[in-house]
Amino acid sequence: MLHMTMRYFGSGFDSVSIKSIRQVPCVEGVISTLYGTMPGEVWKQEDYLKLRKEIEDAGLKLSGIESVNIHDDIKIGSGRRDEYIDNYVKTLEMLGKNDQHLICYNFMPVFDWTRSDLKKPRADGSTVLSYDQREVDKIDVDDLFSSMQQKSDGFVMPGWEPERMEHLKELFEMYKDVDEEKLFQNLVYFLRAIQPVCEKYDIKMAIHPDDPAWPVFGLPRIITGKKKIQRLLDAVDAPFNGLTLCTGSLGSNPENNLIDMIHAFASRIHFAHVRNIIFQGDKQFDETAHITSQGSLDIYGIIKALHDEGFDGPIRPDHGRMIWDEIALPGYGLYDRALGAMYMTGLWEAIDKAEAK
Ligand code: DNO
């Protein structure tokens, strides 16, 4: 079954209303989080229930949480990690008791996703998020946050919370002895520690791949391709330990074969983020409309592979272009994501019917 969702940042944070999302005909639920909370904080049940009520009152489901963010002390493996893991477990326990079974998270040091441009004009007059390694190499880390903020027109972007970014220098300093192997071991430690609570409440943890799929600013990245993902799934070999298949993140490396990965990891893919990108050169890409013909990824093939594997988790259009003069959080306007959701739903229906014959 297809469970189409869209990301929703909550009233007060999102430029798109829950009412508008409700009107996208194929969408049954939203993916959200408590945007006011910082990594490491224990979530308050009342805040969670308030968010959920807002969504359910609009006639939608809260289909998953993206993200319960992980404190840097856990990623670094510092002396305080157990304290933050305890907090994480408390949040999971509260979510589990409230019948919330999908958590997306990432294990990227310091920053979540990175782009060099948030408004790159495309030939059709839309603007998109784009990445060009040559531009990123020119950015001084000290100026990174302000440069991203300027480009975002003042919107606070997911993963770029000003409270954390004020401590950028300290954060970099804390990661100086953390290489890929150490980061990986810290992730395994974290997963083993949360395994009991996840299994008790049937919570699926869906790690988000690193975006882009290579190290940036000298920081290690560990969820970048098939081998590394396989290693993680094997290291904690239990169904709760799964993956968010993010086509745009994994697809940023042309060597990653997404369709092959869908077949290889099928039972461990708990959540899907689908978007298209177009390669512009080595480590350079623009985000595009979802439709296969507009980008370098075979979105039809991706949906077909998910369909054929019986994928049953939530799926969402990931970022979209800014079109029709919309002003919204970069990547998260209403219109292009709605087009993407409808396109994917159409593909799914056609595949379903062709196969039922
Ligand atoms: C960006 C998103 C990421 C994602 C996190 C998951 O638009 O894809 O911020 O939500 O990496 O933890």
Coordinates of C-alpha atoms and ligand atoms in Angstrom, one line a residue:
M1 CA 0.0 0.0 0.0
L2 CA 1.1 3.5 -0.7
H3 CA 1.2 5.8 2.3
M4 CA 1.8 9.2 0.8
T5 CA 2.8 11.9 3.2
M6 CA 4.2 15.4 3.3
R7 CA 6.5 17.0 5.7
Y8 CA 4.9 19.6 8.0
F9 CA 6.9 21.8 10.3
G10 CA 4.0 22.8 12.6
S11 CA 2.0 26.0 12.9
G12 CA 4.3 28.9 13.7
F13 CA 7.2 27.3 11.9
D14 CA 5.8 26.2 8.5
S15 CA 5.0 28.6 5.7
V16 CA 2.5 26.0 4.4
S17 CA -0.7 25.4 6.4
I18 CA -1.9 22.0 7.4
K19 CA -5.2 22.9 5.7
S20 CA -3.3 23.2 2.4
I21 CA -1.6 19.9 2.9
R22 CA -5.0 18.3 3.6
Q23 CA -6.1 19.4 0.1
V24 CA -3.4 17.5 -1.7
P25 CA -5.7 14.6 -2.7
C26 CA -3.2 11.7 -2.3
V27 CA -1.8 12.7 1.1
E28 CA -2.9 10.7 4.1
G29 CA -0.5 12.0 6.7
V30 CA 2.3 14.3 7.6
I31 CA 5.8 13.8 9.0
S32 CA 6.6 16.3 11.7
T33 CA 8.6 17.0 14.8
L34 CA 8.6 19.4 17.7
Y35 CA 10.6 22.2 16.1
G36 CA 11.0 24.1 19.3
T37 CA 13.1 21.3 21.0
M38 CA 16.8 21.0 20.9
P39 CA 18.8 17.8 20.4
G40 CA 19.2 16.1 23.7
E41 CA 16.0 17.5 25.3
V42 CA 13.4 15.1 26.6
W43 CA 10.1 15.7 24.7
K44 CA 7.1 16.8 26.7
Q45 CA 4.1 14.6 26.1
E46 CA 1.8 17.7 26.2
D47 CA 3.7 19.3 23.4
Y48 CA 3.6 16.2 21.3
L49 CA -0.1 15.7 21.9
K50 CA -0.8 19.3 20.9
L51 CA 1.0 18.9 17.6
R52 CA -0.8 15.6 17.0
K53 CA -4.1 17.1 17.7
E54 CA -3.5 19.9 15.3
I55 CA -2.8 17.4 12.6
E56 CA -5.6 15.0 13.4
D57 CA -8.1 17.9 13.6
A58 CA -7.2 18.7 10.0
G59 CA -8.1 15.1 9.0
L60 CA -4.5 13.8 8.7
K61 CA -2.3 11.4 10.5
L62 CA 1.0 12.0 12.2
S63 CA 2.7 9.2 10.2
G64 CA 6.2 9.6 11.5
I65 CA 8.6 11.8 13.3
E66 CA 11.4 13.5 11.4
S67 CA 13.5 13.9 13.4
V68 CA 14.3 13.2 17.0
N69 CA 17.7 14.8 16.6
I70 CA 20.7 13.3 18.2
H71 CA 22.9 15.3 20.5
D72 CA 26.5 15.9 19.3
D73 CA 27.8 14.3 22.6
I74 CA 26.3 11.0 21.4
K75 CA 27.9 11.3 18.0
I76 CA 31.2 12.3 19.5
G77 CA 31.0 9.6 22.2
S78 CA 31.9 12.0 25.0
G79 CA 31.6 11.4 28.7
R80 CA 28.0 12.8 28.7
R81 CA 26.7 10.5 26.0
D82 CA 24.9 8.1 28.4
E83 CA 23.0 11.0 29.9
Y84 CA 21.8 12.1 26.4
I85 CA 21.0 8.6 25.4
D86 CA 18.8 8.3 28.6
N87 CA 17.0 11.4 27.5
Y88 CA 16.5 9.9 24.0
V89 CA 15.1 6.7 25.5
K90 CA 12.6 8.8 27.5
T91 CA 11.4 10.5 24.4
L92 CA 11.1 7.2 22.6
E93 CA 9.2 5.7 25.5
M94 CA 6.7 8.6 25.4
L95 CA 6.3 8.3 21.6
G96 CA 5.9 4.5 21.8
K97 CA 3.3 4.8 24.5
N98 CA 1.4 7.1 22.2
D99 CA 1.5 4.7 19.3
Q100 CA 4.1 6.5 17.3
H101 CA 6.3 3.9 15.5
L102 CA 8.5 5.6 13.0
I103 CA 11.5 7.8 13.8
C104 CA 13.8 9.3 11.2
Y105 CA 17.1 10.6 12.4
N106 CA 20.6 11.3 11.1
F107 CA 24.1 10.8 12.3
M108 CA 25.8 13.7 10.5
P109 CA 28.4 15.6 12.5
V110 CA 27.6 19.3 13.2
F111 CA 25.4 20.0 10.2
D112 CA 22.5 18.2 8.7
W113 CA 22.2 18.6 4.9
T114 CA 24.4 21.2 3.0
R115 CA 23.8 23.2 -0.1
S116 CA 25.8 26.0 -1.8
D117 CA 22.7 27.7 -3.2
L118 CA 19.1 27.7 -2.0
K119 CA 17.7 29.7 -4.9
K120 CA 19.4 28.6 -8.1
P121 CA 17.3 29.7 -11.1
R122 CA 16.5 26.9 -13.5
A123 CA 15.6 27.3 -17.2
D124 CA 11.8 27.1 -16.4
G125 CA 12.0 30.1 -14.1
S126 CA 11.8 28.1 -10.9
T127 CA 14.5 28.2 -8.2
V128 CA 16.0 25.2 -6.6
L129 CA 18.4 24.1 -4.0
S130 CA 21.8 23.2 -5.5
Y131 CA 25.2 21.9 -4.5
D132 CA 28.5 22.8 -6.1
Q133 CA 31.6 21.6 -4.3
R134 CA 33.7 24.4 -5.8
E135 CA 31.5 26.9 -4.1
V136 CA 31.4 25.0 -0.8
D137 CA 35.2 24.9 -0.8
K138 CA 35.3 28.6 -0.9
I139 CA 33.1 29.0 2.2
D140 CA 34.9 29.7 5.4
V141 CA 33.4 27.5 8.1
D142 CA 33.0 30.6 10.3
D143 CA 30.8 32.2 7.8
L144 CA 28.9 29.1 6.8
F145 CA 25.9 29.5 9.1
S146 CA 25.4 33.2 8.2
S147 CA 25.8 32.5 4.5
M148 CA 23.1 29.7 4.7
Q149 CA 20.9 32.0 6.8
Q150 CA 21.1 34.9 4.3
K151 CA 20.2 32.5 1.5
S152 CA 17.2 31.2 3.3
D153 CA 15.5 34.6 3.6
G154 CA 15.4 34.3 7.4
F155 CA 13.6 31.0 7.5
V156 CA 15.1 28.6 10.1
M157 CA 15.9 25.5 8.1
P158 CA 15.7 22.0 9.5
G159 CA 19.0 21.0 11.0
W160 CA 20.3 24.6 11.0
E161 CA 19.0 25.8 14.4
P162 CA 20.7 29.1 15.3
E163 CA 21.1 27.9 18.9
R164 CA 23.5 25.2 17.8
M165 CA 25.1 27.1 15.1
E166 CA 26.3 29.8 17.5
H167 CA 28.7 27.2 18.8
L168 CA 30.1 26.1 15.5
K169 CA 33.8 26.5 16.4
E170 CA 33.4 24.5 19.6
L171 CA 31.5 21.8 17.7
F172 CA 34.3 21.5 15.1
E173 CA 36.8 21.3 17.9
M174 CA 34.9 18.5 19.6
Y175 CA 34.9 16.5 16.4
K176 CA 38.6 16.8 15.8
D177 CA 39.4 13.2 17.0
V178 CA 36.3 11.6 15.5
D179 CA 37.1 9.8 12.4
E180 CA 34.7 7.6 10.3
E181 CA 35.4 4.5 12.3
K182 CA 34.8 6.2 15.7
L183 CA 31.6 7.8 14.4
F184 CA 30.4 4.5 13.2
Q185 CA 31.2 2.8 16.5
N186 CA 29.3 5.6 18.4
L187 CA 26.3 5.0 16.2
V188 CA 26.4 1.3 16.9
Y189 CA 26.7 2.1 20.7
F190 CA 23.7 4.4 20.5
L191 CA 21.6 1.8 18.6
R192 CA 22.4 -1.0 21.0
A193 CA 21.4 1.3 23.9
I194 CA 18.0 2.2 22.4
Q195 CA 17.3 -1.3 21.1
P196 CA 15.2 -2.5 24.1
V197 CA 12.9 0.5 24.1
C198 CA 12.5 0.3 20.3
E199 CA 11.6 -3.4 20.5
K200 CA 9.3 -2.9 23.4
Y201 CA 7.2 -0.3 21.6
D202 CA 7.8 -1.5 18.0
I203 CA 9.6 1.7 17.1
K204 CA 11.4 1.7 13.7
M205 CA 14.5 3.8 13.6
A206 CA 15.1 5.0 10.0
I207 CA 18.5 6.6 9.6
H208 CA 18.7 9.4 7.0
P209 CA 21.7 9.1 4.6
D210 CA 24.3 11.9 4.6
D211 CA 23.5 14.7 2.3
P212 CA 25.5 15.1 0.1
A213 CA 26.9 11.5 0.1
W214 CA 30.5 12.5 0.8
P215 CA 32.5 14.2 3.6
V216 CA 32.1 18.0 3.8
F217 CA 34.2 20.5 5.7
G218 CA 36.6 17.7 6.7
L219 CA 33.9 16.1 8.8
P220 CA 33.4 12.3 8.5
R221 CA 30.2 10.9 6.8
I222 CA 29.2 7.3 7.3
I223 CA 25.9 6.7 5.6
T224 CA 26.8 7.4 2.0
G225 CA 26.5 4.2 0.0
K226 CA 25.6 0.5 -0.1
K227 CA 28.6 -1.0 1.6
K228 CA 28.4 1.3 4.6
I229 CA 24.7 1.0 5.0
Q230 CA 25.0 -2.8 4.9
R231 CA 27.7 -2.6 7.5
L232 CA 25.4 -0.6 9.8
L233 CA 22.4 -2.9 9.3
D234 CA 24.6 -5.9 10.0
A235 CA 26.2 -4.4 13.1
V236 CA 22.9 -4.1 14.8
D237 CA 21.0 -6.8 12.9
A238 CA 17.4 -6.2 14.0
P239 CA 14.4 -4.9 12.2
F240 CA 14.1 -1.8 14.3
N241 CA 17.5 -0.6 12.9
G242 CA 16.5 0.6 9.4
L243 CA 16.9 3.2 6.7
T244 CA 15.2 6.2 5.3
L245 CA 15.7 5.8 1.6
C246 CA 16.5 9.3 0.5
T247 CA 16.9 9.3 -3.2
G248 CA 18.3 12.8 -3.5
S249 CA 21.0 12.2 -0.8
L250 CA 22.2 8.8 -1.9
G251 CA 21.6 9.7 -5.5
S252 CA 24.1 12.6 -5.2
N253 CA 26.8 10.1 -5.8
P254 CA 26.3 8.7 -9.3
E255 CA 28.0 5.5 -8.3
N256 CA 25.1 4.7 -6.0
N257 CA 22.6 2.5 -7.7
L258 CA 19.3 3.3 -5.9
I259 CA 17.2 0.5 -7.5
D260 CA 19.8 -2.1 -6.4
M261 CA 19.8 -0.6 -2.9
I262 CA 16.0 -0.8 -2.7
H263 CA 16.1 -4.5 -3.5
A264 CA 19.1 -5.1 -1.2
F265 CA 17.7 -3.4 1.8
A266 CA 13.9 -3.8 1.2
S267 CA 12.9 -5.2 4.6
R268 CA 14.9 -2.5 6.4
I269 CA 13.6 0.5 4.5
H270 CA 11.1 2.1 6.9
F271 CA 10.6 5.4 5.2
A272 CA 11.2 6.9 1.7
H273 CA 12.1 10.5 0.7
V274 CA 11.8 10.8 -3.0
R275 CA 13.1 13.7 -5.1
N276 CA 15.1 14.1 -8.4
I277 CA 18.4 15.8 -9.0
I278 CA 20.3 16.6 -12.1
F279 CA 24.1 16.2 -12.2
Q280 CA 26.0 19.3 -13.4
G281 CA 29.5 18.0 -13.0
D282 CA 31.7 16.3 -10.4
K283 CA 30.1 16.9 -7.0
Q284 CA 27.6 19.3 -8.5
F285 CA 23.9 18.9 -8.8
D286 CA 20.7 20.9 -8.9
E287 CA 17.4 19.6 -7.4
T288 CA 14.7 19.4 -10.0
A289 CA 11.0 18.5 -10.4
H290 CA 10.3 14.9 -9.4
I291 CA 9.4 13.6 -12.9
T292 CA 12.0 11.3 -14.3
S293 CA 12.5 13.3 -17.5
Q294 CA 13.7 16.4 -15.6
G295 CA 16.6 14.9 -13.7
S296 CA 19.3 12.2 -13.6
L297 CA 17.4 9.8 -11.4
D298 CA 14.9 7.2 -12.6
I299 CA 12.0 8.0 -10.4
Y300 CA 9.7 5.6 -12.2
G301 CA 12.3 2.8 -11.6
I302 CA 12.6 3.8 -7.9
I303 CA 8.8 3.7 -7.4
K304 CA 8.6 0.5 -9.2
A305 CA 11.3 -1.1 -7.1
L306 CA 9.6 0.1 -3.9
H307 CA 6.3 -1.2 -5.2
D308 CA 7.7 -4.6 -6.2
E309 CA 9.3 -5.0 -2.8
G310 CA 5.9 -4.4 -1.1
F311 CA 7.2 -1.2 0.6
D312 CA 4.5 -0.2 3.1
G313 CA 6.1 2.6 5.1
P314 CA 5.4 6.3 4.7
I315 CA 6.8 8.0 1.6
R316 CA 7.1 11.7 0.9
P317 CA 8.1 14.0 -1.8
D318 CA 11.3 15.5 -0.4
H319 CA 12.3 18.9 -1.5
G320 CA 10.6 20.7 -4.3
R321 CA 11.3 23.7 -6.6
M322 CA 10.0 27.1 -5.7
I323 CA 7.3 27.7 -8.4
W324 CA 4.3 30.0 -9.1
D325 CA 5.8 32.8 -7.1
E326 CA 5.5 31.0 -3.8
I327 CA 7.5 32.2 -0.9
A328 CA 8.3 29.4 1.5
L329 CA 10.9 27.6 3.5
P330 CA 13.6 26.7 0.9
G331 CA 12.8 23.3 -0.5
Y332 CA 9.5 23.1 1.3
G333 CA 7.0 25.0 -0.7
L334 CA 3.6 23.5 -1.2
Y335 CA 3.2 23.5 -5.0
D336 CA 6.1 21.5 -6.3
R337 CA 5.9 19.0 -3.5
A338 CA 2.2 18.5 -4.2
L339 CA 3.0 17.9 -7.9
G340 CA 5.6 15.4 -6.8
A341 CA 3.2 13.6 -4.5
M342 CA 0.6 13.3 -7.2
Y343 CA 3.2 12.1 -9.8
M344 CA 4.4 9.4 -7.5
T345 CA 0.9 8.4 -6.6
G346 CA 0.0 8.1 -10.3
L347 CA 3.1 6.0 -11.0
W348 CA 2.1 3.7 -8.1
E349 CA -1.5 3.3 -9.3
A350 CA -0.4 2.5 -12.8
I351 CA 2.2 -0.1 -11.6
D352 CA -0.4 -1.6 -9.3
K353 CA -3.0 -2.0 -12.0
A354 CA -0.6 -3.3 -14.6
E355 CA 0.6 -6.0 -12.2
A356 CA -2.9 -6.9 -11.1
K357 CA -3.8 -7.9 -14.6
Ligands
DNO1 C1 16.3 18.2 4.8 C2 16.1 16.9 5.4 C3 16.9 16.7 6.6 C4 16.4 15.4 7.3 C5 17.3 15.0 8.4 C6 16.8 13.7 9.1 O1 15.5 18.8 4.1 O2 16.1 15.9 4.4 O3 16.9 17.7 7.4 O4 15.2 15.7 7.8 O5 18.6 14.8 8.0 O6 17.3 13.7 10.4

